[in-house]
Coordinates of C-alpha atoms (C1' of nucleotides) in Angstrom, one line a residue:
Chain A
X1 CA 18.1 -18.5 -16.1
X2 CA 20.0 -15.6 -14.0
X3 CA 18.8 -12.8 -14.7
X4 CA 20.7 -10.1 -16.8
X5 CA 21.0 -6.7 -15.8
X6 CA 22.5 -4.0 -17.3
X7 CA 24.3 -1.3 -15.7
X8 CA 24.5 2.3 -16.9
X9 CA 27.2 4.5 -15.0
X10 CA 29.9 6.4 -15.9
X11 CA 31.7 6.4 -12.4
X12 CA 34.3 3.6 -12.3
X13 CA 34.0 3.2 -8.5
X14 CA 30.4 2.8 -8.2
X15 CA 30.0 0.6 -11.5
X16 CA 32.4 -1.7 -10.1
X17 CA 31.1 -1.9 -6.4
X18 CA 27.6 -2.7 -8.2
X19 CA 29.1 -5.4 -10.1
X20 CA 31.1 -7.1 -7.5
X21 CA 28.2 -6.8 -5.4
X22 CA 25.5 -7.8 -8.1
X23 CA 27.4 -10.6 -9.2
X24 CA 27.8 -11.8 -5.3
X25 CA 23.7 -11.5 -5.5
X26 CA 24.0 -14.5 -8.5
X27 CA 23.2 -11.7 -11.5
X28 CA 24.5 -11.5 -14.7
X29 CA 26.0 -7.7 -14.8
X30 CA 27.1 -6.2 -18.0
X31 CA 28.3 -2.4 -17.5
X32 CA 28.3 0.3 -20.1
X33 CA 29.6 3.6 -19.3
X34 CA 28.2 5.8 -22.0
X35 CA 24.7 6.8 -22.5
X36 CA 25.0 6.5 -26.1
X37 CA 26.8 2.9 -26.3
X38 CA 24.2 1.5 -24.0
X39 CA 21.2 2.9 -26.3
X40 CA 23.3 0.7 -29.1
X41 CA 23.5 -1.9 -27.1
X42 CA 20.0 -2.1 -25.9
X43 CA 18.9 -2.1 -29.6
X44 CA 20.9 -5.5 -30.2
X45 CA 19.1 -7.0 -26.8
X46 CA 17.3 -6.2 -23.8
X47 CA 18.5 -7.2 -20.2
X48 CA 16.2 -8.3 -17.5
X49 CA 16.3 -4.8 -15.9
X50 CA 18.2 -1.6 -16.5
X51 CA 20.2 0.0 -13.8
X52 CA 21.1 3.7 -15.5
X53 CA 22.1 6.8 -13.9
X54 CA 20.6 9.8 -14.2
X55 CA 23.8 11.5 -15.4
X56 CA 25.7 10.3 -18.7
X57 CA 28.1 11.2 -21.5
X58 CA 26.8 10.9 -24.5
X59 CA 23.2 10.7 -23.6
X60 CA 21.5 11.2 -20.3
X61 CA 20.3 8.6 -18.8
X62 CA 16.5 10.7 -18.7
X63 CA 16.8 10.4 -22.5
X64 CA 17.7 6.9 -22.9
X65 CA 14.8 5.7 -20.7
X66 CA 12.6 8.0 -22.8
X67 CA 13.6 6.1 -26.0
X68 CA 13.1 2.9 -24.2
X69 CA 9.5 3.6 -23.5
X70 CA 8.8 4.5 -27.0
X71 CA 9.5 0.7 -27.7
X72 CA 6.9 -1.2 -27.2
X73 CA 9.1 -4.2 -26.5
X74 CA 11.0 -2.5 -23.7
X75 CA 7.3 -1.3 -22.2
X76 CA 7.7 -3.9 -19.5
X77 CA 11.2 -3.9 -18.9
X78 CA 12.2 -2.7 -15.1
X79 CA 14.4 0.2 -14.8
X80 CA 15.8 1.9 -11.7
X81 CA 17.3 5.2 -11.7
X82 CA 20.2 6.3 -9.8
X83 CA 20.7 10.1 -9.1
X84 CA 23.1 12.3 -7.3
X85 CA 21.7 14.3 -4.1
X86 CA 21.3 17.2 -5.9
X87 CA 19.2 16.5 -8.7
X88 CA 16.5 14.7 -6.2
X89 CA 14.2 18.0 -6.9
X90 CA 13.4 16.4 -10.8
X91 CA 12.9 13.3 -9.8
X92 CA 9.0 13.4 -10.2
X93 CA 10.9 14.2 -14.0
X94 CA 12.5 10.7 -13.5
X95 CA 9.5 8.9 -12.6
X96 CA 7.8 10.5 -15.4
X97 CA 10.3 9.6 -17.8
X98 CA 9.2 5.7 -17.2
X99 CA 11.4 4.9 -14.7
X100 CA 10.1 2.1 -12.3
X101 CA 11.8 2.7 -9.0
X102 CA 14.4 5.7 -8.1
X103 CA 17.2 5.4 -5.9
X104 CA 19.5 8.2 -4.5
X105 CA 23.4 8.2 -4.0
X106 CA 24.4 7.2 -1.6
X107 CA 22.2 4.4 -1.2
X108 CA 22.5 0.6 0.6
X109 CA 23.4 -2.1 -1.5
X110 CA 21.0 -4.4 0.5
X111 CA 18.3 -1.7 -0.3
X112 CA 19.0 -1.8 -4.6
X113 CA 19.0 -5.8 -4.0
X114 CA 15.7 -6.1 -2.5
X115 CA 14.4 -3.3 -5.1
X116 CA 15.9 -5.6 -7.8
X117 CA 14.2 -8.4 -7.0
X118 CA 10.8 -6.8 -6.1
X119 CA 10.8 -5.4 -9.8
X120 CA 12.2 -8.8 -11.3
X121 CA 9.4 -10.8 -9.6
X122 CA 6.9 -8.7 -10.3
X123 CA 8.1 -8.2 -14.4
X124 CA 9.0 -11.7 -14.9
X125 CA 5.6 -12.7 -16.2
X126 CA 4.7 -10.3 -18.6
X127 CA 7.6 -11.3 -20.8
X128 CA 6.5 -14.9 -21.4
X129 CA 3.6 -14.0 -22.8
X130 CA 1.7 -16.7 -23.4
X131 CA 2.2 -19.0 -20.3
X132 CA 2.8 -18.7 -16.7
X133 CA 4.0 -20.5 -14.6
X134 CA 4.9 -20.2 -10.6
X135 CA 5.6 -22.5 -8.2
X136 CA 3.4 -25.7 -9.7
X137 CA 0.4 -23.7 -11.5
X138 CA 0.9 -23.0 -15.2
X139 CA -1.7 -21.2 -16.6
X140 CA -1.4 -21.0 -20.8
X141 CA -3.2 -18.3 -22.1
X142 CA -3.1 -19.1 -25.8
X143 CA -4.6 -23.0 -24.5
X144 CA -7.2 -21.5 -21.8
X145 CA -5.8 -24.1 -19.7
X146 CA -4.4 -24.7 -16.3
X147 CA -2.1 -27.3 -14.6
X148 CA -1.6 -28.0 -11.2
X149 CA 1.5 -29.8 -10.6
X150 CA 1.3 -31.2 -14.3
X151 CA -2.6 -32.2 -13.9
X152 CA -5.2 -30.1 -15.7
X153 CA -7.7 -28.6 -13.9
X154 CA -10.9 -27.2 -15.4
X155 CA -12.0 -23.7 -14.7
X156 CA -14.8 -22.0 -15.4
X157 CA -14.8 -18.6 -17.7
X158 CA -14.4 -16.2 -14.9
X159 CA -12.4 -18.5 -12.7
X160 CA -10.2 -18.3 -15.5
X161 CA -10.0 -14.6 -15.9
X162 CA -9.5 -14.2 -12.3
X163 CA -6.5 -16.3 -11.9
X164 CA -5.0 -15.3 -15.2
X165 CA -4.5 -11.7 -13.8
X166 CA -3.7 -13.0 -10.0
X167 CA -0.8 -14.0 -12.4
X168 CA -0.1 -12.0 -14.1
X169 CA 1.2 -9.9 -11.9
X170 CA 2.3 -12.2 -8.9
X171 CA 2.6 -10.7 -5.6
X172 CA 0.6 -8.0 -6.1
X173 CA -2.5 -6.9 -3.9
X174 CA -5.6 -6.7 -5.7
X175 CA -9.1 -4.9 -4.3
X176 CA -12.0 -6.4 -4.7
X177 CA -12.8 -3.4 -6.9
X178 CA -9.9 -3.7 -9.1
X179 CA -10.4 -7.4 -9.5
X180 CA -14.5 -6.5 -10.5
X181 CA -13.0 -3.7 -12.9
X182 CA -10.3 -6.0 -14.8
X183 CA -11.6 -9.4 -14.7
X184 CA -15.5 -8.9 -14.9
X185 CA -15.1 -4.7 -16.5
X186 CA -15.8 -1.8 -15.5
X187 CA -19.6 -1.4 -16.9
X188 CA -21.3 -4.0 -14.8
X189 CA -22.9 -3.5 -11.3
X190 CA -21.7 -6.6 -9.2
X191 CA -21.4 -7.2 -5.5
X192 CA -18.0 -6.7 -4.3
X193 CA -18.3 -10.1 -2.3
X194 CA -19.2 -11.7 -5.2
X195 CA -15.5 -11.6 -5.9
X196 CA -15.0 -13.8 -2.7
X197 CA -17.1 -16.4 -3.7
X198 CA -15.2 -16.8 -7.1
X199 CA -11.9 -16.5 -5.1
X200 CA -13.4 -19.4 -2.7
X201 CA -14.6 -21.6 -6.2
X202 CA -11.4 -21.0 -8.1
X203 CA -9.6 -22.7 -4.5
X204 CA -11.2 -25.3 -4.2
X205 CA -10.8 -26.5 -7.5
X206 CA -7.2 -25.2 -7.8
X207 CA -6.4 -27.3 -4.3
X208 CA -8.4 -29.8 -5.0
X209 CA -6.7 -32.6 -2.5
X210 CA -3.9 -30.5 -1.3
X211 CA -2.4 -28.3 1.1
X212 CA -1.2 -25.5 0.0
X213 CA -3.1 -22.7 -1.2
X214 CA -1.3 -20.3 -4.1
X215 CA -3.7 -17.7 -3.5
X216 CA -3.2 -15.2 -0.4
X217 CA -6.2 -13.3 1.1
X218 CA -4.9 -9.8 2.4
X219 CA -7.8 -8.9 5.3
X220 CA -8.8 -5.3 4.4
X221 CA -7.1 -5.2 0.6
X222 CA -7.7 -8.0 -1.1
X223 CA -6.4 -11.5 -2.5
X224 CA -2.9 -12.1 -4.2
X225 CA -1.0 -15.2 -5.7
X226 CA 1.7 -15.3 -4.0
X227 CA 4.5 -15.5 -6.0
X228 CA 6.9 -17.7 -3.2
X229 CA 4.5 -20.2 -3.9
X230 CA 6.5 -23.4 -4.1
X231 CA 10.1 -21.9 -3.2
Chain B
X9 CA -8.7 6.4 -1.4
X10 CA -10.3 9.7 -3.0
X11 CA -7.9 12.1 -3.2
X12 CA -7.6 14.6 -0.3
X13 CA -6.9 18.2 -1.8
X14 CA -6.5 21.4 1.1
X15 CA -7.4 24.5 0.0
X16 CA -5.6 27.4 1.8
X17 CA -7.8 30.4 1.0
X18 CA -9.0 33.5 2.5
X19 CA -11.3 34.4 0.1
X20 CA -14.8 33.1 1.6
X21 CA -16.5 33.3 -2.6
X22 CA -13.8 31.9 -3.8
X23 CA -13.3 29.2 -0.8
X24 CA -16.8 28.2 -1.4
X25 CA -16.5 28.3 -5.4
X26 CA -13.7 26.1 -5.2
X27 CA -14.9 23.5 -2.7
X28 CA -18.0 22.8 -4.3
X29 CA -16.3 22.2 -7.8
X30 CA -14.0 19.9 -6.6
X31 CA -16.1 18.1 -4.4
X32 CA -18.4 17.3 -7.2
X33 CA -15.1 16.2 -8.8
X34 CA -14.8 13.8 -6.5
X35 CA -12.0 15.0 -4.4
X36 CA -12.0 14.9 -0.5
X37 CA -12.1 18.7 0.4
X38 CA -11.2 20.8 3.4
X39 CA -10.5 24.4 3.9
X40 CA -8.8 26.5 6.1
X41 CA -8.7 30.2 5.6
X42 CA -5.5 31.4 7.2
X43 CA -1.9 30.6 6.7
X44 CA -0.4 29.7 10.3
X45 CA -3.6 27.5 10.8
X46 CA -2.9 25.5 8.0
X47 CA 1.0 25.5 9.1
X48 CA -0.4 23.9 12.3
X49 CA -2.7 21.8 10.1
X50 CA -0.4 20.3 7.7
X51 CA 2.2 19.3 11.1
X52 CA -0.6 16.9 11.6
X53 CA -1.1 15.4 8.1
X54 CA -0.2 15.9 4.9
X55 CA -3.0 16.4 1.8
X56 CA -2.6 14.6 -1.5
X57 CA -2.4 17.9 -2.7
X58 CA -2.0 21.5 -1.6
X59 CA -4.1 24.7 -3.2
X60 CA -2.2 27.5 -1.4
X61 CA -3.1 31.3 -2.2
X62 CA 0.2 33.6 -2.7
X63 CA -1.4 35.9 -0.3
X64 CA -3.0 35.5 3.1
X65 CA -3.8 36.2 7.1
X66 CA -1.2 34.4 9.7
X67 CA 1.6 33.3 7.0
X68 CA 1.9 33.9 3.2
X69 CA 1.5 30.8 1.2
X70 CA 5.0 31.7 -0.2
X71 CA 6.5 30.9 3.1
X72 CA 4.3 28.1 4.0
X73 CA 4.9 26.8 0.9
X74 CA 9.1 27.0 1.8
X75 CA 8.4 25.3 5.2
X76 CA 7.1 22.5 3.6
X77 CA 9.9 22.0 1.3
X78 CA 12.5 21.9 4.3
X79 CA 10.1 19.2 5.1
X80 CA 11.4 15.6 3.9
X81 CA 8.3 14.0 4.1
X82 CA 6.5 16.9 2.1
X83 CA 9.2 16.9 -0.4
X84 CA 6.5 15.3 -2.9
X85 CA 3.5 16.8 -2.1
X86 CA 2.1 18.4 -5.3
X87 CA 1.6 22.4 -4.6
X88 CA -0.3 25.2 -6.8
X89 CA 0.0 28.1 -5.8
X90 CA -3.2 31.1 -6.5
X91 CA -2.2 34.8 -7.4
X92 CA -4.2 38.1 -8.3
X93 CA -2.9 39.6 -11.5
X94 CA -0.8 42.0 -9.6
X95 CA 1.4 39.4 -8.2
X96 CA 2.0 38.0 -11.5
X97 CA 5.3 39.4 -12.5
X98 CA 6.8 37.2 -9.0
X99 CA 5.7 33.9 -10.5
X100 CA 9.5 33.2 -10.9
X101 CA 9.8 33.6 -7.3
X102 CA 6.6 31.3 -7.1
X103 CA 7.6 28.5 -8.6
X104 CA 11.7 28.7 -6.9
X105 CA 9.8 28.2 -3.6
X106 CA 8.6 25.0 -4.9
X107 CA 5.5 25.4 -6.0
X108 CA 4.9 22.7 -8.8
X109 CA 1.8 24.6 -10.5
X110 CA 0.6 28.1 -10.4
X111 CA -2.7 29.8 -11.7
X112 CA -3.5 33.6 -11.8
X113 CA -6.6 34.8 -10.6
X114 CA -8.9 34.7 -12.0
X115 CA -8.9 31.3 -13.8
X116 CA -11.2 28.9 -15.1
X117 CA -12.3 26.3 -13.1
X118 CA -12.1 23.6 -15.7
X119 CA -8.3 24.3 -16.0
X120 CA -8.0 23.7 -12.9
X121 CA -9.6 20.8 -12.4
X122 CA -7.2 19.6 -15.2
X123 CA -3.9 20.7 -13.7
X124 CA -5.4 19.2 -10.3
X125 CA -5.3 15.8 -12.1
X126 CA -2.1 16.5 -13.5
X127 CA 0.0 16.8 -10.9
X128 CA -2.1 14.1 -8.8
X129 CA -1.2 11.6 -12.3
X130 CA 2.2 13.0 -12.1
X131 CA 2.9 12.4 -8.2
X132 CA 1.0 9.0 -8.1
X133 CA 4.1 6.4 -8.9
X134 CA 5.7 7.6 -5.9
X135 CA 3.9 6.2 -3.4
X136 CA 4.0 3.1 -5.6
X137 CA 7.8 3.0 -5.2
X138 CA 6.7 0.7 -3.5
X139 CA 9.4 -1.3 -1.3
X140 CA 10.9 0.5 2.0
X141 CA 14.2 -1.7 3.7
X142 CA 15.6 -0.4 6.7
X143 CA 18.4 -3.0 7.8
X144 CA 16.8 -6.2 7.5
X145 CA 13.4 -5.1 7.1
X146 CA 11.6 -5.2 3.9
X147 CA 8.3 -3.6 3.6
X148 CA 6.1 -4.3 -0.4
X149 CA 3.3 -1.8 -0.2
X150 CA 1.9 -3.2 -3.3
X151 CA 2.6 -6.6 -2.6
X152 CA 1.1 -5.7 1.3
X153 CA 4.0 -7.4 2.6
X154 CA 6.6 -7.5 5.3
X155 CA 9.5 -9.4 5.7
X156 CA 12.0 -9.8 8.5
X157 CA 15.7 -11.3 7.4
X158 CA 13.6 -12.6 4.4
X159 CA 11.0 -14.5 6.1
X160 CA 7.3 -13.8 5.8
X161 CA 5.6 -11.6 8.8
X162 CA 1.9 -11.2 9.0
X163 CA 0.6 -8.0 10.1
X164 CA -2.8 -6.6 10.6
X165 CA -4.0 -3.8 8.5
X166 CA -3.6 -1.3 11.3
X167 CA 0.0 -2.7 12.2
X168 CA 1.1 -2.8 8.3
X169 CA -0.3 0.9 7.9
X170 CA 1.8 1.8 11.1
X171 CA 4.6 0.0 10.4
X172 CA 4.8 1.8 7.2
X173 CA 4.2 5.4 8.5
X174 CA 7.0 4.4 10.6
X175 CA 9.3 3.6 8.1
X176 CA 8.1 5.9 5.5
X177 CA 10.7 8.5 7.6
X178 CA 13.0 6.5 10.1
X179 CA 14.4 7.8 12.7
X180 CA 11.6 10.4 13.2
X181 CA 9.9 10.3 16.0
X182 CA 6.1 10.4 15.8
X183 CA 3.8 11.9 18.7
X184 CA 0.8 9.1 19.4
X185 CA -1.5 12.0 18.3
X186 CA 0.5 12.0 14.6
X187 CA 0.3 8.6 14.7
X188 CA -3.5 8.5 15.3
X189 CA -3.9 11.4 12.5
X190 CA -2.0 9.1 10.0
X191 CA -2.4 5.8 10.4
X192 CA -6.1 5.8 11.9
X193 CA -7.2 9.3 10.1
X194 CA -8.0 12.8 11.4
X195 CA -12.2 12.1 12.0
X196 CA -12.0 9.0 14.6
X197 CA -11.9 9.8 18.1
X198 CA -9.6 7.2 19.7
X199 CA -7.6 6.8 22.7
X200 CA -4.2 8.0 22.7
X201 CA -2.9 4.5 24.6
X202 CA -4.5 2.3 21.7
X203 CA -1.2 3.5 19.5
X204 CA 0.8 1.4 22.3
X205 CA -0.8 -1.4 22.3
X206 CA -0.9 -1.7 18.8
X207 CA 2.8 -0.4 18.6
X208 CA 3.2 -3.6 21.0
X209 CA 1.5 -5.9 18.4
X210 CA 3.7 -4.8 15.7
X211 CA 6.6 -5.3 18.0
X212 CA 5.7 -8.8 19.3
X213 CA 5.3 -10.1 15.7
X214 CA 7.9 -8.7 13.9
X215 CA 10.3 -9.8 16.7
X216 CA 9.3 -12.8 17.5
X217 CA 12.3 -14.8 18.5
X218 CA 14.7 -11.9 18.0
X219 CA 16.3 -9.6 19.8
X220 CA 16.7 -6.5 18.3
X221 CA 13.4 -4.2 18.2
X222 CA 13.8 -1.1 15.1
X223 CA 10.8 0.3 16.8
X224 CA 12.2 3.0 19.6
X225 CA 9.7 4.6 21.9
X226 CA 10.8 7.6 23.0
X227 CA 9.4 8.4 26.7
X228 CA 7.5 11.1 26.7
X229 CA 6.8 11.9 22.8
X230 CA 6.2 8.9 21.0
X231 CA 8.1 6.4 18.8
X232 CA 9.9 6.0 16.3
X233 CA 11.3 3.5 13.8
X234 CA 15.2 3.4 13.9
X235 CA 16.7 4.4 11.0
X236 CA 20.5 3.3 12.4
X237 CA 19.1 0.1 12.6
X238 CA 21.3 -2.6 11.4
X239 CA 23.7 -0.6 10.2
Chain C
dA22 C1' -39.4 -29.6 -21.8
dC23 C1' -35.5 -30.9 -19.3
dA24 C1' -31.0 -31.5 -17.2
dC25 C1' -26.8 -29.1 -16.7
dC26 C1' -23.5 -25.6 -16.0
dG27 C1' -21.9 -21.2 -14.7
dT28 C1' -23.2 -17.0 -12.1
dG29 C1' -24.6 -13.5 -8.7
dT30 C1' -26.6 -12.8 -4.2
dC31 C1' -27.7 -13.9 0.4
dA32 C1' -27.4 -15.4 5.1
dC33 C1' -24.9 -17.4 8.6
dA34 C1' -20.7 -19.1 10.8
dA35 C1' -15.9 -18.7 11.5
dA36 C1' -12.0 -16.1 11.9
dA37 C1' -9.4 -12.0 12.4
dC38 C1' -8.9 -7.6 14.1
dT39 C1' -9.8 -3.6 17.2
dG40 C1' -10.2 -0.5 21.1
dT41 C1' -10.3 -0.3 26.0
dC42 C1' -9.2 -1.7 30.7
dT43 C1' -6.5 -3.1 34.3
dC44 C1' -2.4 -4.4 36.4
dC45 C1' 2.5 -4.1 36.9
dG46 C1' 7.1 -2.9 36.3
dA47 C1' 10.4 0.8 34.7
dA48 C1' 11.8 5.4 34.5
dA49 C1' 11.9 10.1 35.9
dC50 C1' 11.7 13.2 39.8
dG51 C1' 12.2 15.3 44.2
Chain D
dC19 C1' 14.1 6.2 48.8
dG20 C1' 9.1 7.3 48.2
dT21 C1' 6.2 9.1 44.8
dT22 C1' 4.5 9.9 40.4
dT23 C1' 4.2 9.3 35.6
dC24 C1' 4.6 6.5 31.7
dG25 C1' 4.8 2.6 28.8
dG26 C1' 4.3 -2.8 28.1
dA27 C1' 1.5 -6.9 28.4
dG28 C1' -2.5 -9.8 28.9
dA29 C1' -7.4 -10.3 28.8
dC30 C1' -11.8 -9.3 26.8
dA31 C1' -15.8 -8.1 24.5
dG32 C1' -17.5 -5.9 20.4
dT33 C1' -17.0 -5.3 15.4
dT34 C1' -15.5 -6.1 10.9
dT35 C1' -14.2 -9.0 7.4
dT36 C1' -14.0 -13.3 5.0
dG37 C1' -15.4 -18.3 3.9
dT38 C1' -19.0 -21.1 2.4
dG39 C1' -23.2 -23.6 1.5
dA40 C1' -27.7 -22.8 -0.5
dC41 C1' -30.5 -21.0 -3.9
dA42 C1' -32.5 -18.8 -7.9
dC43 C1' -31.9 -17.4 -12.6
dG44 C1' -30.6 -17.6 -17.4
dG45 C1' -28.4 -19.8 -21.2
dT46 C1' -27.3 -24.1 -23.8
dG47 C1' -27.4 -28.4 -25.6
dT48 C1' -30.3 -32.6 -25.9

DNA sequence: ACACCGTGTCACAAAACTGTCTCCGAAACG
DNA sequence: CGTTTCGGAGACAGTTTTGTGACACGGTGT
């Protein structure tokens, strides 16, 4: 249930600050201090994110992230880089390389925290697969079906579609235009408001009878589920 | 959300050629034809990208190219750089001034175009790094949240493009006129004042109840979002 | 042929947001 | 101090954006 992380980073000081401080934050840390042991390691099992410096013995942590890319396991696993001042000019490298967020020394542990759990919230998801669930919404995708609070509720096709990749990324502000390209495609020629009135069906169905309302309209961007939703 | 590309040319054909191909790309064009006006220009706001010719009137693009590296904020900012054949055998120098791209006169429009999307591709995840904390301040861009000690504020879309601006550099201080080019764009013709009251609105909502304010308005030049704060 | 369901569009109402003004106190200035 | 300049706050009217009910259309099963 907590969430593993893995740190790479060969400086004993700031490996063991992260840990203590990590651990305070209710992680599970493991620490490797080799770029080669942790690319063994991270054959036998994959954290919940990857904390590796830029810098290693054995093998850089630019390489190792490149070899975790190539597996299409790892695809979705967050990683955040840590780099020295000096090698901030290649960090469009870094970002490249697959990374998902980019920190430079020296930086506030409050800062990494809230980066961690930006990218844990938004990554969790995509490893389950099949079903997700936040707050009292489960949405199984393998079933086509949807619970609130245990109950099923019955959506239509689109409705469907719609929520499934509110989802599937929780948290995250969609357009209108995005939502038209990923849930209806890109080929068709559809009102952009047409996506409120979907947003508006799927809601009242969702809320049928209750209060809250999982799904966040951002005026000017878009709509979200919000992923504090029954915390 | 097009793209904005400047185009720092004093050659009026080639100006003209290049506009018109990238416009019809889809890119948000501008021109200016001499190097210390597009010094001045890019003070104001910064392009998604920068075409900068090696030579021309005002300021070379060599050393405009070096005061926008001293620049934090334009640290990212994709640059090629144009040269005549002559100037070839200096592309070293070229690309050490921190250039990420350049082409040599004259050059195929097509390959251009491809290097333009290139670097835009390449520089993109950056501004989806997409959580800023300054003490207790958390700002999601792609979640188009803010939070204050943890808890939920709701901004505007004004205020949350402020706010960010803000805190994309703390501790800067921004004239109203900066903030009007960046936050509200270069073409609207607002008054200077309406940055205070909005600055006001930020302020009211994300203190409410509290008593330390990370916006600092600095009398006589404009404000600033306090990078010491909480520390 | 008919009822039913899901969809896309529209029009109107409600809600949220915006830019400007005015007034007032605070800060600089001599 | 008296004066002047500058920034903060509230009020307000205009605009933009979103929520929603109504409606028409096409497909499907009966």
């Amino acid at each position: 249930m907590t969430p593993r992380i893995l740190i790479v980073e060969d400086e004993d000081a700031l490996a063991l600050l992260l840990r203590y401080n990590l651990e305070a934050e209710g992680f599970h840390v493991e620490v490797i201090m080799r770029g080669d042991e942790a690319d063994l390691a991270l054959r036998e099992q994959l954290p919940d994110l990857l904390l590796l410096d830029w810098m290693l013995p054995g093998i850089s942590g630019i390489e190792l992230c490149r070899r975790l890319r190539a597996r299409p396991e790892a695809e979705r696993l967050p990683v955040i880089m840590l780099t020295a001042r000096g090698e901030e000019s290649e960090r469009i490298r870094g970002l490249k390389t697959g990374a998902d967020d980019y920190l430079v020394k020296p930086f506030s542990i409050p800062e990494l925290v809230a980066r961690i759990h930006a990218l844990l919230r938004r990554a969790a998801p995509s490893r389950v697969a099949s079903l997700i669930v936040v707050g009292d919404v489960e949405l199984d995708r393998s079933a086509r079906r949807v619970r609130r609070a245990g109950a099923d509720v019955h959506l239509g096709p689109t409705e469907f579609k719609l929520l499934e990749f509110l989802m599937s990324h929780p948290g995250r502000v969609y357009s209108r235009e995005s939502l038209l390209n990923n849930v209806w495609g890109t080929d068709v020629f559809i009102d952009d408001r047409t996506v409120d009135v979907h947003v508006g069906r799927l809601r009242r169905v969702l809320n049928r009878g209750r209060k809250a309302d999982p799904i966040r309209t951002v005026r000017g961007s878009g709509y979200a589920f919000d992923e504090r939703f029954g915390r």
